[in-house]
Coordinates of C-alpha atoms in Angstrom, one line a residue:
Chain A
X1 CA -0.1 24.4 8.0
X2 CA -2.9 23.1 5.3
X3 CA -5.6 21.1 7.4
X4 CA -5.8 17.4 6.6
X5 CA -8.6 16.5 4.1
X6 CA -9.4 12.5 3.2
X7 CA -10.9 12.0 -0.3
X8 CA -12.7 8.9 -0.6
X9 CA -13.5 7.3 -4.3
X10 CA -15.9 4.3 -4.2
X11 CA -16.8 2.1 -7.2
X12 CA -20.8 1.3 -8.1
X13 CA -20.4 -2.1 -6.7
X14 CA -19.8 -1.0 -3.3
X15 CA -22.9 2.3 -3.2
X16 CA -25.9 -0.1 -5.3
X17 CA -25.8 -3.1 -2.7
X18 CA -27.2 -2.2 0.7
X19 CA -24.8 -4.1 2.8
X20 CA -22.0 -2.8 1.3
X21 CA -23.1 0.7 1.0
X22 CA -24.1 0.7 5.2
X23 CA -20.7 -0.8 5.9
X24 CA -19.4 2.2 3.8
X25 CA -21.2 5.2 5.5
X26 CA -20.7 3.8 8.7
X27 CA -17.1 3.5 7.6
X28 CA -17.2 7.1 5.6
X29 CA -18.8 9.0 9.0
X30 CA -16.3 7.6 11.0
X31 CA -13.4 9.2 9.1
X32 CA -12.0 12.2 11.4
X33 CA -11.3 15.8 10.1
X34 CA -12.9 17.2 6.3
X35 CA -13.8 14.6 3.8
X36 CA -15.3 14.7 0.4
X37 CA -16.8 11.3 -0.8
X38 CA -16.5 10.5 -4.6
X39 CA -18.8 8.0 -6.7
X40 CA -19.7 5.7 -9.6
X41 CA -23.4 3.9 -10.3
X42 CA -22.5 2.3 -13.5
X43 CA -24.1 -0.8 -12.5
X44 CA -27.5 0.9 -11.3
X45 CA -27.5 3.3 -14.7
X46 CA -27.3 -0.3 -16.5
X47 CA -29.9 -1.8 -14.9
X48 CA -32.0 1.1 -15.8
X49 CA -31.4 1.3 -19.4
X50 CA -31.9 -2.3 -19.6
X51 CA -35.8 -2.1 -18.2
X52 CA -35.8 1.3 -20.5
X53 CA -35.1 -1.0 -23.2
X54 CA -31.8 0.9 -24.2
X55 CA -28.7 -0.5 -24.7
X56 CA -25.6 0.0 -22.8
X57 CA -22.5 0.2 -25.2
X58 CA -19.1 0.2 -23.4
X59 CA -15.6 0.6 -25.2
X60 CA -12.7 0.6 -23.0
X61 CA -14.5 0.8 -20.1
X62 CA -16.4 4.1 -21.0
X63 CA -19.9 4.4 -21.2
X64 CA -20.8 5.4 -24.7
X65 CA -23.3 8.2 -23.8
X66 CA -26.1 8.9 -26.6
X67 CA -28.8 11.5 -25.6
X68 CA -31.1 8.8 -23.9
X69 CA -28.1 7.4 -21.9
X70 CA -27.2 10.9 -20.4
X71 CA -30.9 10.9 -18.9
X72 CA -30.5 7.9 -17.5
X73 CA -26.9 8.5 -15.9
X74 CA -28.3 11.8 -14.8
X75 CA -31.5 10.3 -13.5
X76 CA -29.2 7.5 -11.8
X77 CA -25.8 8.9 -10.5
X78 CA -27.3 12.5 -10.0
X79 CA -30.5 11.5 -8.4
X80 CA -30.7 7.8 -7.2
X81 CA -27.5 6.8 -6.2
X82 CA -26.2 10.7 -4.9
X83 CA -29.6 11.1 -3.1
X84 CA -29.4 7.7 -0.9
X85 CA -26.0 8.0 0.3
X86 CA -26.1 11.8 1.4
X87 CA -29.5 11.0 2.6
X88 CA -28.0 7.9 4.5
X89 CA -25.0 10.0 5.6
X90 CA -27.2 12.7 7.4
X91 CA -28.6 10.1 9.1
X92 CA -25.3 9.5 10.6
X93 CA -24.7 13.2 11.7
X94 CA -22.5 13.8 8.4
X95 CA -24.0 17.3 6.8
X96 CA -23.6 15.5 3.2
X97 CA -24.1 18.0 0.0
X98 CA -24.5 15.7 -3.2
X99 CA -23.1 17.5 -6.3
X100 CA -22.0 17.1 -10.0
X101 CA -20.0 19.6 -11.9
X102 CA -22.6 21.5 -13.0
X103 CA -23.8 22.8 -9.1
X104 CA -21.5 25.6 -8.3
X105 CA -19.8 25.5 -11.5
X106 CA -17.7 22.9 -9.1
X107 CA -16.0 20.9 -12.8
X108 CA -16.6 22.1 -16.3
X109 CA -15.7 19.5 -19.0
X110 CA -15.6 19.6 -23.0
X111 CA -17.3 16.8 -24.4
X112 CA -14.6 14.5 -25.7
X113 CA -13.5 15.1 -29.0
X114 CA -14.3 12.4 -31.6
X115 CA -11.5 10.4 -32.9
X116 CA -11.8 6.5 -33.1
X117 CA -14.5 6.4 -31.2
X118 CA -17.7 9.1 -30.5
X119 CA -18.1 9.3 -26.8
X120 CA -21.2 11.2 -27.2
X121 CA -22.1 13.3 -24.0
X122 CA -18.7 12.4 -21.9
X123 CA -16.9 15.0 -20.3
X124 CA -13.0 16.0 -20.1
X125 CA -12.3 17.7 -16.9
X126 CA -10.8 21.3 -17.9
X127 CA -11.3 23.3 -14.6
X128 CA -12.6 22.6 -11.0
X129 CA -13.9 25.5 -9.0
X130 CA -12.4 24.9 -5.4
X131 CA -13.5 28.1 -4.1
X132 CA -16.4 27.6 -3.0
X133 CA -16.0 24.3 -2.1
X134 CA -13.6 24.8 0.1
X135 CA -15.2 27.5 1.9
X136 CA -18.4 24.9 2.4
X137 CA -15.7 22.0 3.4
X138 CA -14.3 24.1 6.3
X139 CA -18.1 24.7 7.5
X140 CA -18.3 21.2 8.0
X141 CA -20.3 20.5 4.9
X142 CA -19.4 17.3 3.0
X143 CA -19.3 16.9 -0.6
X144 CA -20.9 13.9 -2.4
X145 CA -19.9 13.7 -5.9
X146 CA -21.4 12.2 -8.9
X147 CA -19.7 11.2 -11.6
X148 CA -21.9 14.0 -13.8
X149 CA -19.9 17.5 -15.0
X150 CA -21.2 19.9 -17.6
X151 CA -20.0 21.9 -20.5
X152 CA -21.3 25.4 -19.1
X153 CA -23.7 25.3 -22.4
X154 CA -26.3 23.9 -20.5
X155 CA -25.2 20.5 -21.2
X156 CA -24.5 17.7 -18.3
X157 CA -21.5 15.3 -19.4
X158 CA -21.4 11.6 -18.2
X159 CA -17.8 12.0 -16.3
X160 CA -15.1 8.8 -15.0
X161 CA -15.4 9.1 -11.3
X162 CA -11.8 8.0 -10.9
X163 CA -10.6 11.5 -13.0
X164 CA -13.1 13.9 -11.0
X165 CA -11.3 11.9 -7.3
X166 CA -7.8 12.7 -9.3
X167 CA -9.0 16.3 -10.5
X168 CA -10.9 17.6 -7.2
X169 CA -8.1 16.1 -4.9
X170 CA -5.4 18.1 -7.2
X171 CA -7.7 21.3 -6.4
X172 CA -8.4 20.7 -3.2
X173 CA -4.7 20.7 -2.7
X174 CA -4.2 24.5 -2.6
X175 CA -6.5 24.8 0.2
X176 CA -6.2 21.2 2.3
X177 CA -3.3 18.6 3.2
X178 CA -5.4 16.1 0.8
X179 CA -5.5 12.0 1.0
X180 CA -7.3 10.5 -2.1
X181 CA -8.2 6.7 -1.6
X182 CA -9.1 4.9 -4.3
X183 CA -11.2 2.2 -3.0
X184 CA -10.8 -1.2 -5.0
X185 CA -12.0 -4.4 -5.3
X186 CA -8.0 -6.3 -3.7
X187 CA -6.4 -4.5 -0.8
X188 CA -4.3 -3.1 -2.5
X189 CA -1.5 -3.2 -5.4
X190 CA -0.8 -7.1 -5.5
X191 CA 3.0 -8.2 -5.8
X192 CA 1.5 -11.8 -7.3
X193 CA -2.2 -11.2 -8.4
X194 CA -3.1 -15.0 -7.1
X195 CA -2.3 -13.8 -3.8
X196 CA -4.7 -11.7 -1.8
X197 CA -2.4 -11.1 0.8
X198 CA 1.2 -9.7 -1.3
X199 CA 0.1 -6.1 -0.7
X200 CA 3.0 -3.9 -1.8
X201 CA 2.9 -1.5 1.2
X202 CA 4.3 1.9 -0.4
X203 CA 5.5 2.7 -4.0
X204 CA 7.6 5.7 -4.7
X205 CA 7.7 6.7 -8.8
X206 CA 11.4 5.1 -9.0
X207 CA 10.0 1.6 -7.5
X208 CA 6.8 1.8 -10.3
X209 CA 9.0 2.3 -12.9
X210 CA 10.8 -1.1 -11.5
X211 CA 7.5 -3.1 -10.6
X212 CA 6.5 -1.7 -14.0
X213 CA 9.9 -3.1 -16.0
X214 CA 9.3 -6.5 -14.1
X215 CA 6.2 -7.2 -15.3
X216 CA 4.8 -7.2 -11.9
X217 CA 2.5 -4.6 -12.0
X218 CA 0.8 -4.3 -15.5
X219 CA -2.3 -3.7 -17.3
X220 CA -5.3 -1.3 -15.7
X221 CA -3.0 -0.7 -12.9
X222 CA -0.7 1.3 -15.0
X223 CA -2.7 4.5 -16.0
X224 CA -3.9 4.1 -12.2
X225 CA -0.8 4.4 -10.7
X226 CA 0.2 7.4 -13.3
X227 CA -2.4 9.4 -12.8
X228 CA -2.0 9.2 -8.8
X229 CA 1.9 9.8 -9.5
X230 CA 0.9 12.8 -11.5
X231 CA -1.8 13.9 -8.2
X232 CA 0.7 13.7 -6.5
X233 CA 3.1 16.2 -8.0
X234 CA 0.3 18.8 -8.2
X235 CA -0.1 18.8 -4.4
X236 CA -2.1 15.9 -3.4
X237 CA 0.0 14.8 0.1
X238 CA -0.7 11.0 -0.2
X239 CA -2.6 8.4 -2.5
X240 CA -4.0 4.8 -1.3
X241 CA -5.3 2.2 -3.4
X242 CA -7.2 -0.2 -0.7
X243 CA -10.5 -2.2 -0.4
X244 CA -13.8 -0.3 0.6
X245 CA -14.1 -1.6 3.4
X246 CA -10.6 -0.9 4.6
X247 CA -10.7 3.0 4.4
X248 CA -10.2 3.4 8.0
X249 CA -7.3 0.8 8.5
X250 CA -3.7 1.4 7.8
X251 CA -3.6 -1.2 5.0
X252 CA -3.4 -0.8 1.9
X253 CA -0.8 0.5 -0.8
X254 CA 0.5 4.0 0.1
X255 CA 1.6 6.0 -3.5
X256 CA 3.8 8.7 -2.7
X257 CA 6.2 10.8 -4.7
Chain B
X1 CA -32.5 46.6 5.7
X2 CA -32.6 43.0 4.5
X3 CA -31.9 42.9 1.0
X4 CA -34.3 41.9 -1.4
X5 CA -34.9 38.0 -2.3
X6 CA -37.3 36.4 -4.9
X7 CA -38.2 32.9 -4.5
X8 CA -39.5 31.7 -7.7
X9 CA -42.1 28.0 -7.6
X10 CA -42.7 26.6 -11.2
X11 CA -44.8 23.4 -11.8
X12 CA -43.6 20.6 -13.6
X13 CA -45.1 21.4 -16.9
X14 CA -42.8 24.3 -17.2
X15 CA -39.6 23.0 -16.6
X16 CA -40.7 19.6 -18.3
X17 CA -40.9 21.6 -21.9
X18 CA -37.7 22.9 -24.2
X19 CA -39.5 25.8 -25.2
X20 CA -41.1 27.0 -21.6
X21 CA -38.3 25.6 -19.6
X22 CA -35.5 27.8 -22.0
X23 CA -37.7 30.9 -21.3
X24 CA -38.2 30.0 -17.7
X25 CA -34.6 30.1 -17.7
X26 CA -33.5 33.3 -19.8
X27 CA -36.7 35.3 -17.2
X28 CA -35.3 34.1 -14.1
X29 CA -31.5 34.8 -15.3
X30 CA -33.0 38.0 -15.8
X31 CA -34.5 38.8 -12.5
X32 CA -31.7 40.4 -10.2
X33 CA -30.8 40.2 -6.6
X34 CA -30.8 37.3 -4.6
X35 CA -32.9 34.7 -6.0
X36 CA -34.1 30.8 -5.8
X37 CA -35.9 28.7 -7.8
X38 CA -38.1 25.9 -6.8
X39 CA -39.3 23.4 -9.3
X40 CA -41.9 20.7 -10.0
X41 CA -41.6 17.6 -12.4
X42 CA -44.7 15.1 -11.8
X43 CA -45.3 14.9 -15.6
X44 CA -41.9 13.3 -15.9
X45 CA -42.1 11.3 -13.2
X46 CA -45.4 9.9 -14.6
X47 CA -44.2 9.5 -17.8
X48 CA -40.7 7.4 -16.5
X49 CA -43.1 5.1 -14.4
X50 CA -44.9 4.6 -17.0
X51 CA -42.0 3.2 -19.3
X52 CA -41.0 1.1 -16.0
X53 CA -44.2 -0.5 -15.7
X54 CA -44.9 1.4 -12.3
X55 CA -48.9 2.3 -12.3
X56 CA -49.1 6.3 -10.6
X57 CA -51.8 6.4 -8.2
X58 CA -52.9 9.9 -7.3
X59 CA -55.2 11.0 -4.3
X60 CA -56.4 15.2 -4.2
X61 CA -53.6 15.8 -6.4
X62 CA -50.6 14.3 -4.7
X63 CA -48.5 11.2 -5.8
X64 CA -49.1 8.0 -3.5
X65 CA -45.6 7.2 -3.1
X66 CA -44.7 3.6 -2.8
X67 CA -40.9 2.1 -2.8
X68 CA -40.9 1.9 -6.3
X69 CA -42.4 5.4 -6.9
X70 CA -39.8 7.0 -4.5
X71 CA -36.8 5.8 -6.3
X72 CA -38.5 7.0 -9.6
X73 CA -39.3 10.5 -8.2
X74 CA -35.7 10.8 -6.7
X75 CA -34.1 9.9 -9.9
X76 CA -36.7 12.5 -12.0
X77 CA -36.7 15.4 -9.4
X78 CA -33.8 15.4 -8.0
X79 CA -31.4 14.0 -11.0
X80 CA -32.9 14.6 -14.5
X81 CA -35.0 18.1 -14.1
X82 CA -33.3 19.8 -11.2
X83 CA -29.4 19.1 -13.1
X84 CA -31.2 20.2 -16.6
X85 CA -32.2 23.3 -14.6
X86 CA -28.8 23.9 -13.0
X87 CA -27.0 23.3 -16.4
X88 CA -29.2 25.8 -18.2
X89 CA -28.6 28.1 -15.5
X90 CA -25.2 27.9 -15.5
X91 CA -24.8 28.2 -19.2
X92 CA -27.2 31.9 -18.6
X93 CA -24.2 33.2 -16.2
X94 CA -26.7 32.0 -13.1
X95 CA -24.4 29.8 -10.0
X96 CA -27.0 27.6 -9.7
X97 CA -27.1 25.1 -6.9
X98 CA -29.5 22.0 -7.4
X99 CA -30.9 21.0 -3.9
X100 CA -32.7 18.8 -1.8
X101 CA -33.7 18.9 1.8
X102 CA -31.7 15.9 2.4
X103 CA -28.9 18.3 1.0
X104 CA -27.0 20.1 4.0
X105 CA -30.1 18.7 5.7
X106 CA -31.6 22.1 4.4
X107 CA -35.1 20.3 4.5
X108 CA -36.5 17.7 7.0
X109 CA -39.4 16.2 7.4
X110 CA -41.0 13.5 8.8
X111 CA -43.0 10.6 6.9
X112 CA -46.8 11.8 6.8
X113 CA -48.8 9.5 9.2
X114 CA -51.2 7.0 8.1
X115 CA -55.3 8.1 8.7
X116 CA -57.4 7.3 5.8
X117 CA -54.7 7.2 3.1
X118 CA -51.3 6.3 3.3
X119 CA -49.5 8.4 0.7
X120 CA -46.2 6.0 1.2
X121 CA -43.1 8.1 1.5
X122 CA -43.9 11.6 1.1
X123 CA -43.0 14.4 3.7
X124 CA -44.7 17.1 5.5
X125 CA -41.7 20.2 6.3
X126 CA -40.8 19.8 9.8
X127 CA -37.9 22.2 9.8
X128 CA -35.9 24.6 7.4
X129 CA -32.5 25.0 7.9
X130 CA -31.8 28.3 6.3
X131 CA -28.4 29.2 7.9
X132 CA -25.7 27.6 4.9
X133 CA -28.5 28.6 2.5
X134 CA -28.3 32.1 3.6
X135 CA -24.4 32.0 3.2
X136 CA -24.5 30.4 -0.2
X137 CA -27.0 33.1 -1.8
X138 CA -25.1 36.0 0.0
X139 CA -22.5 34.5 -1.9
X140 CA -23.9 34.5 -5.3
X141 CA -25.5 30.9 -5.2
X142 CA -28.4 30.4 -6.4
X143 CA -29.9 27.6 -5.2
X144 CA -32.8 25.0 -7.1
X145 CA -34.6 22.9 -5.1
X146 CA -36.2 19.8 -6.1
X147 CA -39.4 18.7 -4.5
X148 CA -37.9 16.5 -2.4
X149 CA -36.8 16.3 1.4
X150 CA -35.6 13.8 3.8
X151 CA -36.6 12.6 7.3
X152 CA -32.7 12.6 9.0
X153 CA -33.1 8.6 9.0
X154 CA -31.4 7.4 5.6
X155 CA -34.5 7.8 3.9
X156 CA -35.8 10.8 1.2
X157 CA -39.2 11.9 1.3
X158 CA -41.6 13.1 -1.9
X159 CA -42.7 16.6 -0.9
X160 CA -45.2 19.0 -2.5
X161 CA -43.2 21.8 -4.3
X162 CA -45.5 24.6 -3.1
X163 CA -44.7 23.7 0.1
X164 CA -40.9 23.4 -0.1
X165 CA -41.6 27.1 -1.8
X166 CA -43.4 28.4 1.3
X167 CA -41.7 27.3 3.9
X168 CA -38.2 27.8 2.6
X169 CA -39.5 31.5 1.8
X170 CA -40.6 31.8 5.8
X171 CA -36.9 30.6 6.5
X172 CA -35.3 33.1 4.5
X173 CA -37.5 35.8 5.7
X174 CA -35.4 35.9 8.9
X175 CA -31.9 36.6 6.6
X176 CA -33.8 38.2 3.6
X177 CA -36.4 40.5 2.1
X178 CA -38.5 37.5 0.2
X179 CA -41.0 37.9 -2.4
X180 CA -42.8 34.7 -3.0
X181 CA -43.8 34.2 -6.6
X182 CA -45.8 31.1 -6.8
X183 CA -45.9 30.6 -11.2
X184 CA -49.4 29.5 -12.2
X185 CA -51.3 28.4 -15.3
X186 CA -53.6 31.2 -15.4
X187 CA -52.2 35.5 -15.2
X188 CA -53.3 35.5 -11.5
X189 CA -56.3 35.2 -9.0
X190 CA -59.2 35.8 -11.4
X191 CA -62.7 37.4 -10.6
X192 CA -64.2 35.5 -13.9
X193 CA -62.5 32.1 -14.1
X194 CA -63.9 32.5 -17.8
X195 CA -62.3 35.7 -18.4
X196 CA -58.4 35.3 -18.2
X197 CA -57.9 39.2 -17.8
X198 CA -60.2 39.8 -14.9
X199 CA -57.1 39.7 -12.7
X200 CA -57.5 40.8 -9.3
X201 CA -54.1 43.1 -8.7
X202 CA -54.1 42.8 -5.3
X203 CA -55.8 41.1 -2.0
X204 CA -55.4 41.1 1.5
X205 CA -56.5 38.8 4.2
X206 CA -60.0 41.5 4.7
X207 CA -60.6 41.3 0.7
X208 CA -60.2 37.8 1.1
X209 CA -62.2 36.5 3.5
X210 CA -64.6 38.8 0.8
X211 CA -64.2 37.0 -2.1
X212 CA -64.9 34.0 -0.7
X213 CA -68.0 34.6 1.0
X214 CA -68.9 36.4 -2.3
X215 CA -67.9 32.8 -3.9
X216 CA -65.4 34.4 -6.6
X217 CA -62.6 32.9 -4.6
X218 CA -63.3 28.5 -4.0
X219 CA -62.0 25.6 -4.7
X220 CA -58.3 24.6 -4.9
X221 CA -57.4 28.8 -4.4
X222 CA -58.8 28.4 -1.2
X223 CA -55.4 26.4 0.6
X224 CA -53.1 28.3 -2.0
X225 CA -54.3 31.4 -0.8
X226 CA -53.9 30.1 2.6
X227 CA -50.8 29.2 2.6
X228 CA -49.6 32.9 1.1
X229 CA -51.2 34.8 4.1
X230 CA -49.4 32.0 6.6
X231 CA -46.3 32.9 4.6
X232 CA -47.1 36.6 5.2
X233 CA -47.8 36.1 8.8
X234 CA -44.4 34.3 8.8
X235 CA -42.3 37.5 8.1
X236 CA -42.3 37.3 3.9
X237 CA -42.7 40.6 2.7
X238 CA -45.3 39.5 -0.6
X239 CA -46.7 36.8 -2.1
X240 CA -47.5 36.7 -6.2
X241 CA -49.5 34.6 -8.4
X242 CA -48.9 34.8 -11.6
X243 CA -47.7 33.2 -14.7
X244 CA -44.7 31.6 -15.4
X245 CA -43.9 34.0 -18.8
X246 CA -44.7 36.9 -17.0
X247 CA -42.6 36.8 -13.6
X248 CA -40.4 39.9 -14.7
X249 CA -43.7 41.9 -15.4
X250 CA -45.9 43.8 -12.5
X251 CA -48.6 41.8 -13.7
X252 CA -50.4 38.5 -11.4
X253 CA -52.2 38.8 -8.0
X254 CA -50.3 40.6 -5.7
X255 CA -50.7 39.0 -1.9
X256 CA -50.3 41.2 0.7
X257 CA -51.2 41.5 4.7

C-alpha cells in the first residue's frame, strides 16, 4: 500500500503577510507523514515591479510575462518568497527543499503558444520528473515549490501555481496515496456564496454536474473543480478546497471521484 | 577509492555576463565526473538596490547587510542568477540543482557577532551538512549554490561565496575526491602582478610561507591562500586558482600540501 502524501497549495496572500504566513508553517509542520508545500507571490512580484517602475499587465488572471517581468517573478517567487518559508520551515524541524521546475528537471513547460493573447515567458506544464522527487520525499525532505518551470532551453517560465499542485500531485500519484489541498480564501465550495458557513461537505463528479446545472456553483469555481475531477482520475486519492488556515481540520469540501 | 569531484567557485562578474556566463556554462558542462558549482552575484545585487533606492555599503569587501539589503540579496542570489544558472545547465544536459544552505539545511550558520562593525545579516558557516548532498551528486545532481545560508531560526543569512566553496569542499572530502577550483580574474598566483604569465604552477605550504617573506605573495592572496591550505588540511585532495575560461585546461596555480 502507497504511503499517504498531503499536498498543500497556498495563494500569495497567505506566504507575503507575516501573520499569516507563521500561522501557516506552524500549521504546514504540523501536518503528519510526507508533504510537499506549493506556492504563489503574485502580490510580492507586483509590488516589485511597481517600485522597478514596470508595469504589471494581467489578462484572465495571468500574469503577462515580458523579459523584465520574468526577472522579477524569478527574483520574487524563486528567491524571496521560496527562501523565507523553507528558511522559516527549517526552523521548525521541517528539512524544506525550495524548488522550481527547472532544479532537477522536476517540470518542463513550453512557453504558451500565442493566440489571442501573447503570454510571453509562461509555461505549459508538459512533464514532471517524479523520480527523483520521490526518492528525496521518502528521506524526509520536503519540497517547496515556486510557481517558476523552464523550457529545458535555458529559459525559466512564469508558471500558475494551481496547475504545478494539480500536475505534481498527478505525478506524485504513482509513488504516494496523494491529498492536494487547495487552500482558499472561503472554507470551502459555498452552497449560497453570502453564506460563510453552507460548506458543501463532499462532491462526487455526478453531484458537480448537478450543482453545476443549478446554477449553484458557477464561475472560477468551475475550471477548479474540473481540473481536481480530472487529478483525481489520474491517481490523486482525494482533493480539498478549504481555508489556509484550516489545513489540519476536517472541514472543508472533500472532491472525490 | 573516493571518486573524483570538482567544486567549481565563480565571482559574480562571470555569471552576471551573457557572453562569460554562456561559456562558464558550456566549460563546466564539459568537465566530467561529479561536480558543483558555486556562484557569486554582488554586481547584480548592487545594481537592483540601486534601482530600489537601497544605498550598498561595503566594508573589506563584504556587503553590510541590512533588512532591506537581505531581501534584495535573497531575491538576486538565490532567485534571479542561481535559476539562470540552473536553466542554462539544464538546457547543456547538466541536472542542476540551485541551493542554499537554508535548502535541506545543507548550510548553517550563525549571524556574525557585532565588534567594531556590524555587517547586519550575513553568516559565518557553522556546519555543512553534506549527507543528502552526497546522495544527490552520486545520483547525477549537480548541485549550484548560491551565496547564501541560514541560521536554523527562520532567518537567511548573506555568506561569502568563497567560503560556502571551501567549506562545502571540506564536507564532501569525507564522501568524495574534491578538487577545489577557486575561478579568478587573473591565470593564477602570479610572481609579477605586472606580468600576467608569470604563473606560479604550483605551491605548497613550505613555498608559501617563501613567497611571502620574499613579498611576491601579500595582500588579499594572503587569506585566499589560507583558506586553500585549511581546505587541504581538511581532507580536499587540491586546490586551483585559476581563471574562469580556463578551468578545463592544466593551467592556474596548483595548491597542494
Amino acid at each position: 500500500m502507497k504511503e499517504k502524501l498531503t499536498l498543500i497549495k497556498v495563494g500569495g496572500k497567505i506566504v507575503e503577510e507575516e501573520t499569516t504566513l507563521y500561522k501557516l508553517l506552524d500549521d504546514f509542520a504540523a501536518i503528519e507523514g510526507y508533504k510537499v508545500l506549493v506556492h504563489g507571490g503574485g502580490r510580492s512580484a507586483t509590488k516589485l515591479a511597481e517600485r522597478l517602475g514596470i508595469e504589471s499587465h494581467m489578462v484572465n488572471g495571468r500574469r503577462i510575462t515580458d523579459a523584465e517581468t520574468l526577472k522579477v517573478v524569478t527574483m520574487v517567487y524563486g528567491g524571496l518568497v521560496n527562501k523565507n518559508i523553507v528558511a522559516g520551515l527549517q526552523a521548525r524541524g521541517v528539512n524544506a527543499l525550495g524548488l522550481t521546475g527547472a532544479d532537477m528537471d522536476v517540470i518542463r513547460s513550453v512557453k504558451r503558444p500565442v493566440k489571442d493573447i501573447d503570454y510571453g515567458f509562461v509555461g505549459d506544464v508538459k512533464q514532471v520528473n517524479a523520480m527523483l522527487l520521490g526518492d528525496l520525499i521518502a528521506k524526509g525532505v520536503v519540497p517547496v515549490m515556486a510557481p517558476l518551470t523552464h523550457d529545458g532551453e535555458g529559459h525559466m517560465l512564469n508558471t500558475n501555481a494551481d496547475t504545478i499542485a494539480g500536475e505534481t500531485a498527478k505525478a506524485l500519484s504513482a509513488l504516494f496515496d496523494v491529498t492536494l489541498v487547495y487552500c482558499f480564501e472561503k472554507k470551502g465550495v459555498l452552497r449560497d456564496e453570502n453564506d460563510d458557513d453552507s460548506v458543501i461537505p463532499t462532491i462526487n463528479q455526478v453531484e458537480f454536474h448537478q450543482l453545476v446545472a443549478d446554477g449553484v456553483i458557477q464561475g472560477g469555481m468551475i475550471p477548479k473543480l474540473e481540473n481536481s475531477f480530472e487529478a483525481l482520475e489520474a491517481g490523486v486519492s482525494e482533493v480539498v478546497i478549504t481555508l489556509a488556515s484550516a489545513i489540519n481540520e476536517q472541514g472543508g469540501t472533500r472532491i472525490r471521484k
